[in-house]
PDB file of C-alpha atoms and ligand atoms in Angstrom:
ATOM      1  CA  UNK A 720     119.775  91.231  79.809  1.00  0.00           C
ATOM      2  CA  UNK A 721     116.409  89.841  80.024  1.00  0.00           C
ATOM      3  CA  UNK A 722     113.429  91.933  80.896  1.00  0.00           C
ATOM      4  CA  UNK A 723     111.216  91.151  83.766  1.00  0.00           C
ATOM      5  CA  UNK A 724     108.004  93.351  84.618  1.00  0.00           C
ATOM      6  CA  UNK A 725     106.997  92.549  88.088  1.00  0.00           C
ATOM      7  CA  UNK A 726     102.680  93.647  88.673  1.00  0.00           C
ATOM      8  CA  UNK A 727     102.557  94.230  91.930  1.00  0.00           C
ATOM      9  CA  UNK A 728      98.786  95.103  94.439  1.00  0.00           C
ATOM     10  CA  UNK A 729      97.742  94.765  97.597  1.00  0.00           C
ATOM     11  CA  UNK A 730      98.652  91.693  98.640  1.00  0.00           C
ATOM     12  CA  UNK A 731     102.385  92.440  98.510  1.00  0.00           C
ATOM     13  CA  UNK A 732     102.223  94.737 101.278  1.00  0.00           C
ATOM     14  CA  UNK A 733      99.614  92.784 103.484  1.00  0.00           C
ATOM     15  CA  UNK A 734     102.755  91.110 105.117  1.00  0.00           C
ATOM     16  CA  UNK A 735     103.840  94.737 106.009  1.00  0.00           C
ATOM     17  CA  UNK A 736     100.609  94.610 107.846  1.00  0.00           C
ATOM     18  CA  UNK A 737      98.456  96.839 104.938  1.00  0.00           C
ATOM     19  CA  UNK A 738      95.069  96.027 104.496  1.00  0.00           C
ATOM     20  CA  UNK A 739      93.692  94.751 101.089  1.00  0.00           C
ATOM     21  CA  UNK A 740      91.176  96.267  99.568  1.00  0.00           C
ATOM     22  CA  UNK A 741      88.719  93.015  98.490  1.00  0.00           C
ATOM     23  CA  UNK A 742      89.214  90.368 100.648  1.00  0.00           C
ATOM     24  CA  UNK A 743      87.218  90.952 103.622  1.00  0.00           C
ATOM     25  CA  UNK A 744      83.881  93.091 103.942  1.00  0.00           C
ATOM     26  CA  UNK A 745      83.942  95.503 100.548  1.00  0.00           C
ATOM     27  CA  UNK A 746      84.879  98.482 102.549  1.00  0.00           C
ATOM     28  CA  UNK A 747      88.367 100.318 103.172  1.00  0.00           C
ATOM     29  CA  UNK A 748      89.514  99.943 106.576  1.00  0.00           C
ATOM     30  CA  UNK A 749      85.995 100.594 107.413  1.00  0.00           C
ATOM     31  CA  UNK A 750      85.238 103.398 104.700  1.00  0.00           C
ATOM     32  CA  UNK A 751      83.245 103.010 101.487  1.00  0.00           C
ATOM     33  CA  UNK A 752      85.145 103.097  98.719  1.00  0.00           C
ATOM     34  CA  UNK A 753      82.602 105.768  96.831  1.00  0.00           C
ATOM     35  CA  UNK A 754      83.511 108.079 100.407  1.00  0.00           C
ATOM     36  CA  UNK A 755      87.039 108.176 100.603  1.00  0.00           C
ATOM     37  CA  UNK A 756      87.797 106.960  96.676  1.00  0.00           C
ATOM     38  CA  UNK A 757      86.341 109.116  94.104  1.00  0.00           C
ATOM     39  CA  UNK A 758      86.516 112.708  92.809  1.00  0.00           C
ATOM     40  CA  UNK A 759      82.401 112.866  94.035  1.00  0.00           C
ATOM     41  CA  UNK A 760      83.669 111.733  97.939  1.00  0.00           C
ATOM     42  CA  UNK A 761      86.258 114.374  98.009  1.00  0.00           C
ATOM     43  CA  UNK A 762      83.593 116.925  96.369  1.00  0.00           C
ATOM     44  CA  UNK A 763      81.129 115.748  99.134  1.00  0.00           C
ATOM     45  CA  UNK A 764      83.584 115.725 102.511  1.00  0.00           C
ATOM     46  CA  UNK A 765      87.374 116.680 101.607  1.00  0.00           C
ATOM     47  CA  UNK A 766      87.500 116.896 105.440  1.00  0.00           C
ATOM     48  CA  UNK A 767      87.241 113.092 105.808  1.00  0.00           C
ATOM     49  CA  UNK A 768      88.910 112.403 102.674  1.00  0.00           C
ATOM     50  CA  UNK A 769      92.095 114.169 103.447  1.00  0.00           C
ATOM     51  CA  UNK A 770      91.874 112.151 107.586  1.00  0.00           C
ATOM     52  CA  UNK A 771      91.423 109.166 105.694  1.00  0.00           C
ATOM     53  CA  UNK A 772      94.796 109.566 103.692  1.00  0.00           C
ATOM     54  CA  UNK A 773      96.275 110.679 106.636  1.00  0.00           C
ATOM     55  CA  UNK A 774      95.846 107.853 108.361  1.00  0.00           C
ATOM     56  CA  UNK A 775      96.823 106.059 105.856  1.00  0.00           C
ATOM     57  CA  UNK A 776     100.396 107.899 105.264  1.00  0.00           C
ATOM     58  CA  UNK A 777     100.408 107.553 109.073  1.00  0.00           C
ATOM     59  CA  UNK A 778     100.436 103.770 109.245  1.00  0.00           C
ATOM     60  CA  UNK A 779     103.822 103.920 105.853  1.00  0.00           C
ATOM     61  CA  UNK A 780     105.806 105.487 109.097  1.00  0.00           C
ATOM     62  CA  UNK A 781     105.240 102.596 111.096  1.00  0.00           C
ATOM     63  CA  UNK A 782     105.441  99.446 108.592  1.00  0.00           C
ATOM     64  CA  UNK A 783     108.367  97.808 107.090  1.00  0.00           C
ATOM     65  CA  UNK A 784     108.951  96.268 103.755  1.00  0.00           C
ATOM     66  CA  UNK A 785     108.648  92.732 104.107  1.00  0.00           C
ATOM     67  CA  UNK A 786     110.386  89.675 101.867  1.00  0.00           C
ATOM     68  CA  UNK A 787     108.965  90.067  99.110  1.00  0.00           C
ATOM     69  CA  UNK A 788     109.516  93.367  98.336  1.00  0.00           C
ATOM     70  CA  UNK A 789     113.171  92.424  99.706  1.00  0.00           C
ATOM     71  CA  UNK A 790     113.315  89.069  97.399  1.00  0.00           C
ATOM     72  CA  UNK A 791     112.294  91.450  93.820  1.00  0.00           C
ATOM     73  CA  UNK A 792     115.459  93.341  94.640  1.00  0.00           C
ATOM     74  CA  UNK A 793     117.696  90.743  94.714  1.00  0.00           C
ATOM     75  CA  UNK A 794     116.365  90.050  90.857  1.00  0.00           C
ATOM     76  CA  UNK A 795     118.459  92.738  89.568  1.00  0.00           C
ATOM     77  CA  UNK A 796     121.351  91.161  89.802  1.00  0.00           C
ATOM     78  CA  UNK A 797     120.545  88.891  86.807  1.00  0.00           C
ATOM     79  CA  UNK A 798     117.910  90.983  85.122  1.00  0.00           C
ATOM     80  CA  UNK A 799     116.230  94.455  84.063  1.00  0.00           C
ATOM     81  CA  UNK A 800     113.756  94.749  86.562  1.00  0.00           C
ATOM     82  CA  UNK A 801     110.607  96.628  85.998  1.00  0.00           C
ATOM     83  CA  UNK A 802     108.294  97.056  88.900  1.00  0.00           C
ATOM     84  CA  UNK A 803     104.838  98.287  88.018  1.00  0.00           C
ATOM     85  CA  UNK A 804     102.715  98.727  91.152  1.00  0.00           C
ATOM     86  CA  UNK A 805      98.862  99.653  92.081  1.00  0.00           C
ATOM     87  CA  UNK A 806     100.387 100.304  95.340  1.00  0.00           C
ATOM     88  CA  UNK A 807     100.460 103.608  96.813  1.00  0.00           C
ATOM     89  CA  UNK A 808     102.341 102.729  99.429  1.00  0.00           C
ATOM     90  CA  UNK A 809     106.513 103.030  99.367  1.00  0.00           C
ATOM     91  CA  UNK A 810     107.478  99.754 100.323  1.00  0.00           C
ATOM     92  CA  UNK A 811     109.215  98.693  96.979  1.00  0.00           C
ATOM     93  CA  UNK A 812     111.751 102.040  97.352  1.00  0.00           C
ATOM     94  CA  UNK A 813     112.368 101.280 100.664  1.00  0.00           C
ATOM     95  CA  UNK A 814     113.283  97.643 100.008  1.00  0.00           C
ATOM     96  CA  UNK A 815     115.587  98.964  97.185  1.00  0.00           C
ATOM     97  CA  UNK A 816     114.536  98.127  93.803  1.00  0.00           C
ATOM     98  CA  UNK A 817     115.276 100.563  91.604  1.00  0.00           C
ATOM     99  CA  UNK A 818     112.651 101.385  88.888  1.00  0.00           C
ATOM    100  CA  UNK A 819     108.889 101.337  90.128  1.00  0.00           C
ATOM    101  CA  UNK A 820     106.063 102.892  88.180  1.00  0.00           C
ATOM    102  CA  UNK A 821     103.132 103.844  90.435  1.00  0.00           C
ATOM    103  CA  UNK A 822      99.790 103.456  88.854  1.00  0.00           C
ATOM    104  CA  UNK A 823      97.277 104.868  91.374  1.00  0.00           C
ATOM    105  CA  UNK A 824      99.628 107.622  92.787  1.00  0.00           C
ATOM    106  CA  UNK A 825     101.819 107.595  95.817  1.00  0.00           C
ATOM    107  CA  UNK A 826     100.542 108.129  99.727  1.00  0.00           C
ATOM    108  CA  UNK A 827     103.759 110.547 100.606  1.00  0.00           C
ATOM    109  CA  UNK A 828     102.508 112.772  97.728  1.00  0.00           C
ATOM    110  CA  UNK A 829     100.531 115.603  97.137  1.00  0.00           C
ATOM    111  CA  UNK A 830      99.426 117.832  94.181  1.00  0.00           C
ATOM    112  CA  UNK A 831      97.512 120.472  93.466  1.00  0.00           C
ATOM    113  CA  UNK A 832      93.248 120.573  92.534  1.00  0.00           C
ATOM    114  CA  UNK A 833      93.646 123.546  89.703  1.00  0.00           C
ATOM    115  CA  UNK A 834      97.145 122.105  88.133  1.00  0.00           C
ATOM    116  CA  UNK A 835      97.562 118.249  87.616  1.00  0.00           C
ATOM    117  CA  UNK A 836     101.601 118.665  86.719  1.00  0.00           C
ATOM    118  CA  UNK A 837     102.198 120.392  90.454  1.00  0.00           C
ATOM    119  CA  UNK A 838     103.163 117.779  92.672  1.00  0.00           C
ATOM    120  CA  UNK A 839     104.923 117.766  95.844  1.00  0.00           C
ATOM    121  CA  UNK A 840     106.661 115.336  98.403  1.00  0.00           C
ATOM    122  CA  UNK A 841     105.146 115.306 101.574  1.00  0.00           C
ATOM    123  CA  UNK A 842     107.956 115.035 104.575  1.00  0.00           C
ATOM    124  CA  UNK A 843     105.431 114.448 107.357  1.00  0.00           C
ATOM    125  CA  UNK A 844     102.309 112.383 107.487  1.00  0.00           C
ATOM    126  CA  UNK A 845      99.003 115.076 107.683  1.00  0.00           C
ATOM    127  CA  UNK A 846      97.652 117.365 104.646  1.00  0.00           C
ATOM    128  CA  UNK A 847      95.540 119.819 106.144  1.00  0.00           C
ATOM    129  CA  UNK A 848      92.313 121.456 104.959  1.00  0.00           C
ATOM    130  CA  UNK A 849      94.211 125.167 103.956  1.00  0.00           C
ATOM    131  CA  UNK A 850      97.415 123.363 102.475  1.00  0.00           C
ATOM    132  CA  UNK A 851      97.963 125.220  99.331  1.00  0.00           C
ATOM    133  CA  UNK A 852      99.739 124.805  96.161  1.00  0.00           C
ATOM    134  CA  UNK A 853     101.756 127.538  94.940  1.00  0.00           C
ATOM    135  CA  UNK A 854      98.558 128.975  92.715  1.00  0.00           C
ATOM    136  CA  UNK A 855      96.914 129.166  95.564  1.00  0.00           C
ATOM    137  CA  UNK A 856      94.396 125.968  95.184  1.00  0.00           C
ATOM    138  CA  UNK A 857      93.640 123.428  98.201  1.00  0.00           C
ATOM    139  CA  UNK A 858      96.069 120.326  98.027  1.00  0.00           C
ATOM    140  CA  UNK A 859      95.041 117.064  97.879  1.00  0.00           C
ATOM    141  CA  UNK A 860      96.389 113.180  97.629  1.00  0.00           C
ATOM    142  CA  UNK A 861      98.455 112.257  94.978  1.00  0.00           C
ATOM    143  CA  UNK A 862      96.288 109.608  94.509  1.00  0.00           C
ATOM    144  CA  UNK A 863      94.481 108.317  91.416  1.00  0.00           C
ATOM    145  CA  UNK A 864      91.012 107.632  92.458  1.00  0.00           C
ATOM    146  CA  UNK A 865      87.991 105.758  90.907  1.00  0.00           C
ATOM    147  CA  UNK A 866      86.619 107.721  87.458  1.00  0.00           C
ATOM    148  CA  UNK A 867      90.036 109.273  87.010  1.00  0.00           C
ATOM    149  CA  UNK A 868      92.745 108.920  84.876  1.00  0.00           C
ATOM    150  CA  UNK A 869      95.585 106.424  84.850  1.00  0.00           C
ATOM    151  CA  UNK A 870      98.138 108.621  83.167  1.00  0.00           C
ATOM    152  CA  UNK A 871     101.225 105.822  83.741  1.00  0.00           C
ATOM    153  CA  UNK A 872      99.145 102.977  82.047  1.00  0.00           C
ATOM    154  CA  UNK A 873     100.709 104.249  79.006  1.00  0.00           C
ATOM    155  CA  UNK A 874     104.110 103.622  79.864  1.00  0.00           C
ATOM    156  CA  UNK A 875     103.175 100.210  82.069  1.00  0.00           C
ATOM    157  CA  UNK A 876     101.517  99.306  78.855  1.00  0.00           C
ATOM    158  CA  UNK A 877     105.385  99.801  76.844  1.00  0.00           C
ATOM    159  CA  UNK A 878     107.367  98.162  79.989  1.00  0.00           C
ATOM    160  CA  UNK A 879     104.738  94.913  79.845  1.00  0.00           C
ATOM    161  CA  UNK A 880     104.573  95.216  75.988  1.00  0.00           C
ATOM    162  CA  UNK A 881     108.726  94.443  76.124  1.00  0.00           C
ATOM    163  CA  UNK A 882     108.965  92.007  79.353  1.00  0.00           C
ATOM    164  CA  UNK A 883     110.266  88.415  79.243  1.00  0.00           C
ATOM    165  CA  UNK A 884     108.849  87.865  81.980  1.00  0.00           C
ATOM    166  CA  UNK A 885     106.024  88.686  83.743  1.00  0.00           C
ATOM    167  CA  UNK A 886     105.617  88.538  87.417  1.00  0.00           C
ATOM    168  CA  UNK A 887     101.815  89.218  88.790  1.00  0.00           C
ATOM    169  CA  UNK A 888     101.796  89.455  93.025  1.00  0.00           C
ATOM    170  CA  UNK A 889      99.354  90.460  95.174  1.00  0.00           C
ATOM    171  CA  UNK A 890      96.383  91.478  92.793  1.00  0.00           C
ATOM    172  CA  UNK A 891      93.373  90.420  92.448  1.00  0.00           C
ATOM    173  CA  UNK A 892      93.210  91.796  88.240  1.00  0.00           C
ATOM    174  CA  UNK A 893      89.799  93.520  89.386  1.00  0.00           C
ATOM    175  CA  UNK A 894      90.407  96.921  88.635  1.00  0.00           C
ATOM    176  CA  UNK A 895      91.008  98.166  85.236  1.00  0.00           C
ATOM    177  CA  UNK A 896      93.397  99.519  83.292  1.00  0.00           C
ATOM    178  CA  UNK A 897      95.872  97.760  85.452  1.00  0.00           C
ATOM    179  CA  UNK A 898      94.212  94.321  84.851  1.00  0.00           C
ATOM    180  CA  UNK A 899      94.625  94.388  81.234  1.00  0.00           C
ATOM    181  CA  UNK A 900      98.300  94.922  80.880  1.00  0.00           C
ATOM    182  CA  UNK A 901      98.674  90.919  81.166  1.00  0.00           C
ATOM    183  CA  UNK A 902      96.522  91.007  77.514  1.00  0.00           C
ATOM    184  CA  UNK A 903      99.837  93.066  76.419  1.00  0.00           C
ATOM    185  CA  UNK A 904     102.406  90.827  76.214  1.00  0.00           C
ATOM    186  CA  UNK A 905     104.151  89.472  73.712  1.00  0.00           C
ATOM    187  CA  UNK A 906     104.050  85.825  72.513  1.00  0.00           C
ATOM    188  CA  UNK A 907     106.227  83.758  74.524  1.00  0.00           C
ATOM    189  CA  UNK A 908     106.618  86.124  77.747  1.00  0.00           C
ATOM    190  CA  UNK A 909     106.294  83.407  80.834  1.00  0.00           C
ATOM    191  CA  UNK A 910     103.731  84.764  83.443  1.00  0.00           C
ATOM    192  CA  UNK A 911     104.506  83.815  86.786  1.00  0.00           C
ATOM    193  CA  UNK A 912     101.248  84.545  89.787  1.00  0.00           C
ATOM    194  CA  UNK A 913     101.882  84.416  93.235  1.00  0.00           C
ATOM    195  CA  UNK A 914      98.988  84.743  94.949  1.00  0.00           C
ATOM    196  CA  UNK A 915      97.305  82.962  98.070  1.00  0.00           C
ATOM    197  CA  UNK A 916      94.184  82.929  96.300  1.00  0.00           C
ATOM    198  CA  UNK A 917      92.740  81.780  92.349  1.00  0.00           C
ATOM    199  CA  UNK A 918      93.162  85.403  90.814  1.00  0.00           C
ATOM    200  CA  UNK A 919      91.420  84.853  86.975  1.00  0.00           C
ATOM    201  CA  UNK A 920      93.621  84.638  83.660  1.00  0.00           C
ATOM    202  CA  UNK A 921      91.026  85.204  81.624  1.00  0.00           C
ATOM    203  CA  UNK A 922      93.462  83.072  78.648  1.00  0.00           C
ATOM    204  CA  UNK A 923      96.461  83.773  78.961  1.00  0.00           C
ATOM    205  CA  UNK A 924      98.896  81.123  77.958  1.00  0.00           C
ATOM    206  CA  UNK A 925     102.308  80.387  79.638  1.00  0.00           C
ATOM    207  CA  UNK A 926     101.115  80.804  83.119  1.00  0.00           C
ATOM    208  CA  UNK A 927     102.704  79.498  86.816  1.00  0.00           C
ATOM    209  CA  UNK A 928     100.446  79.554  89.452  1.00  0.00           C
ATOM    210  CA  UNK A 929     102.656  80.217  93.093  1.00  0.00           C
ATOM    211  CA  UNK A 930     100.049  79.556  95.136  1.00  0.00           C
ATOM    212  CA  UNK A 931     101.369  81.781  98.300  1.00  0.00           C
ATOM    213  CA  UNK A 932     102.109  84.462 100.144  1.00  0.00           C
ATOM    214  CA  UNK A 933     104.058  87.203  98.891  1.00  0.00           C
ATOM    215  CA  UNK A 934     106.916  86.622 100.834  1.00  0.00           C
ATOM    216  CA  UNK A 935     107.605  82.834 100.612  1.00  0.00           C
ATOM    217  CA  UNK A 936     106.473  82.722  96.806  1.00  0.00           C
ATOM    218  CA  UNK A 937     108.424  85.314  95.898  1.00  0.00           C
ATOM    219  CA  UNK A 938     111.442  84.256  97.279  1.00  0.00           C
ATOM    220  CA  UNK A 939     110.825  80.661  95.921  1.00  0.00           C
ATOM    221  CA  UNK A 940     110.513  82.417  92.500  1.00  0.00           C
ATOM    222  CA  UNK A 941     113.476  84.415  92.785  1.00  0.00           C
ATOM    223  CA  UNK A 942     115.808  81.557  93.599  1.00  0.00           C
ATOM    224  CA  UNK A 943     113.979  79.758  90.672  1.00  0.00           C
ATOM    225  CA  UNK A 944     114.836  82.167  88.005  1.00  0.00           C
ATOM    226  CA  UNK A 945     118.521  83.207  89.303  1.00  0.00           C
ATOM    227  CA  UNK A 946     119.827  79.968  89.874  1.00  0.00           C
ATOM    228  CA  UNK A 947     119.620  79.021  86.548  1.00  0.00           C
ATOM    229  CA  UNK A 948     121.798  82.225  85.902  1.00  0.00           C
TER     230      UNK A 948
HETATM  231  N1  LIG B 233     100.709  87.691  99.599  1.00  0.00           N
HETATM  232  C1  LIG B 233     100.305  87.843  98.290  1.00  0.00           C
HETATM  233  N2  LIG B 233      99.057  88.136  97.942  1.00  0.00           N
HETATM  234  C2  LIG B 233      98.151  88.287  98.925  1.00  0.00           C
HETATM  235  C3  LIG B 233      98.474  88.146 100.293  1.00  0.00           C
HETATM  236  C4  LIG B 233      99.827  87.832 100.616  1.00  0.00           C
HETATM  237  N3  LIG B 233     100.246  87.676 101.866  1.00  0.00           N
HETATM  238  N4  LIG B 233      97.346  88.357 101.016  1.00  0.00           N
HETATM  239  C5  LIG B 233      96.365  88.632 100.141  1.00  0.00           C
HETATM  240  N5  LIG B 233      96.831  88.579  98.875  1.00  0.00           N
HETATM  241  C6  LIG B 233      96.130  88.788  97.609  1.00  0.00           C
HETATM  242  C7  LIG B 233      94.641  88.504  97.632  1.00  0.00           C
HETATM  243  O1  LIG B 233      94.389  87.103  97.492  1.00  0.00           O
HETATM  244  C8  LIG B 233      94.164  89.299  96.434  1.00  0.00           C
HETATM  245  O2  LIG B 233      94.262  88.559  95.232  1.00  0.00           O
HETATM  246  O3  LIG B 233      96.228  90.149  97.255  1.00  0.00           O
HETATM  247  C9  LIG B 233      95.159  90.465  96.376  1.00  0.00           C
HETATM  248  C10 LIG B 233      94.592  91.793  96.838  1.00  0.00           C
HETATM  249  O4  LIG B 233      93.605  92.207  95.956  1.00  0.00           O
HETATM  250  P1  LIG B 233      92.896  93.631  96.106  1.00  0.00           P
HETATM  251  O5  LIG B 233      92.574  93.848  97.557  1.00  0.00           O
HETATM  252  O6  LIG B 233      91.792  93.675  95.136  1.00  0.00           O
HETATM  253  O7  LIG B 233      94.050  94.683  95.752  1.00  0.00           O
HETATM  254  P2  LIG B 233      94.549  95.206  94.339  1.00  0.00           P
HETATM  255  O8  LIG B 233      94.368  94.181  93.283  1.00  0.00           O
HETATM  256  O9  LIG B 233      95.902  95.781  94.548  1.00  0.00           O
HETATM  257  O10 LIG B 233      93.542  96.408  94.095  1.00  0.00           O
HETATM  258  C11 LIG B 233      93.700  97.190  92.964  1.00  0.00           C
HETATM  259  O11 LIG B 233      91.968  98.713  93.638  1.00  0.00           O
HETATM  260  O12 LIG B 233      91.008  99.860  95.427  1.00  0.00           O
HETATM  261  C12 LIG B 233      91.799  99.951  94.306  1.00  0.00           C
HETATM  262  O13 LIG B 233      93.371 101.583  93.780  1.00  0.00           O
HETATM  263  C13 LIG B 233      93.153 100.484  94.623  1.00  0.00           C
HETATM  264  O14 LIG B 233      95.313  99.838  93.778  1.00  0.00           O
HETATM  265  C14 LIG B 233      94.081  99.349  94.255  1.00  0.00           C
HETATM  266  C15 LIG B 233      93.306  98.615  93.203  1.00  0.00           C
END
């Protein structure tokens, strides 16, 4: 079976009705990213840092996975289907694919701010200031934020290293490590972009621009490369 490695951001979601993070005025649903983002915000306010995610797990209650998400599922039929996403949302689960790597964390977790490895599922959408973890430390989001580590980049790095095929949605390749998978494939993997807008290739050969929303260029692509099956 072929290997496909779908890169998913943003964008994928934004159907859902998710904002992106770079297309409008630089800030996060009205939050600078240095506030709400970073190990320094949550040093500086953890009160508005844990509202902030909050309101963001909030908002995963009330969306929906839209047809893109639905259309990468449908992939599986025909191939092994990798999903590597910068999302923190849950959108790709809920749709039903099967295998999805989060990069930057996940909204609907929590872990603990002495112990990395103690993480826990969060059933309900608030984290309180006094949550604790079971050594007794404040929780926080299960999110990876700017300055930290991306500890799945290393396994992204040996799903993208092996793919046949590379599918890049909804990102705009600014933010780094995620960006430079695409420089990890090997020769001869076809690279397919869907994207409303020119998102920069920086060189890399074998590429199909989709120039369009998630949902309609994803399920164009998906018909494209399972009809041929
Ligand atoms: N369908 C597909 N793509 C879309 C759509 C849509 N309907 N609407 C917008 N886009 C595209 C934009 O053109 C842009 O290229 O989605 C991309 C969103 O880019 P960003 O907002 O930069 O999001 P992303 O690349 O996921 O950001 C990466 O940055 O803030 C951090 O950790 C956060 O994971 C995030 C990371």
């Amino acid at each position: 079976m072929k290997k496909i490695v779908v890169l998913s951001g943003a964008g994928i979601s934004a159907e859902s009705g998710i904002s992106t993070f770079r297309d409008s005025n630089g800030l996060w649903e009205n939050h600078r990213i240095e506030d709400v983002a970073t190990p320094e915000g949550w040093e500086a306010n953890p009160e508005l840092v844990l509202e902030f995610y909050n309101q963001r797990r909030k908002q995963l209650f009330e969306v929906e996975p839209n047809e893109g998400h639905k259309a990468l599922v449908k992939l599986e039929d025909f191939y092994d289907v990798q999903i590597v996403t910068q999302n923190v949302d849950d959108l790709h689960e809920r749709a039903g694919s099967s295998n999805i790597l989060h990069l930057h964390g996940e909204l609907k977790k929590v872990r603990s701010t002495i112990d990395y490895n103690l993480v826990y599922d969060l059933s309900h959408w608030e984290l309180k200031s006094g949550d604790k973890c079971e050594k007794g430390s404040q929780l926080r989001p299960h999110i990876v934020w700017f300055g930290e580590a991306v500890p799945s980049i290393v396994l992204a790095e040996e799903h993208v290293r092996k793919a046949d095929v590379l599918i890049i949605v909804g990102t705009s390749l600014n933010v780094y490590p995620a960006a430079g998978l695409v420089d990890v494939i090997k020769e001869g993997t076809k690279v397919y972009i869907v994207d409303p807008a020119d998102v920069p290739t920086n060189g890399v050969e074998n590429i199909t621009v989709i120039k369009a929303g998630a949902g309609e260029g994803l399920a164009e692509l998906v018909n494209e490369l399972t009809s041929s099956k």
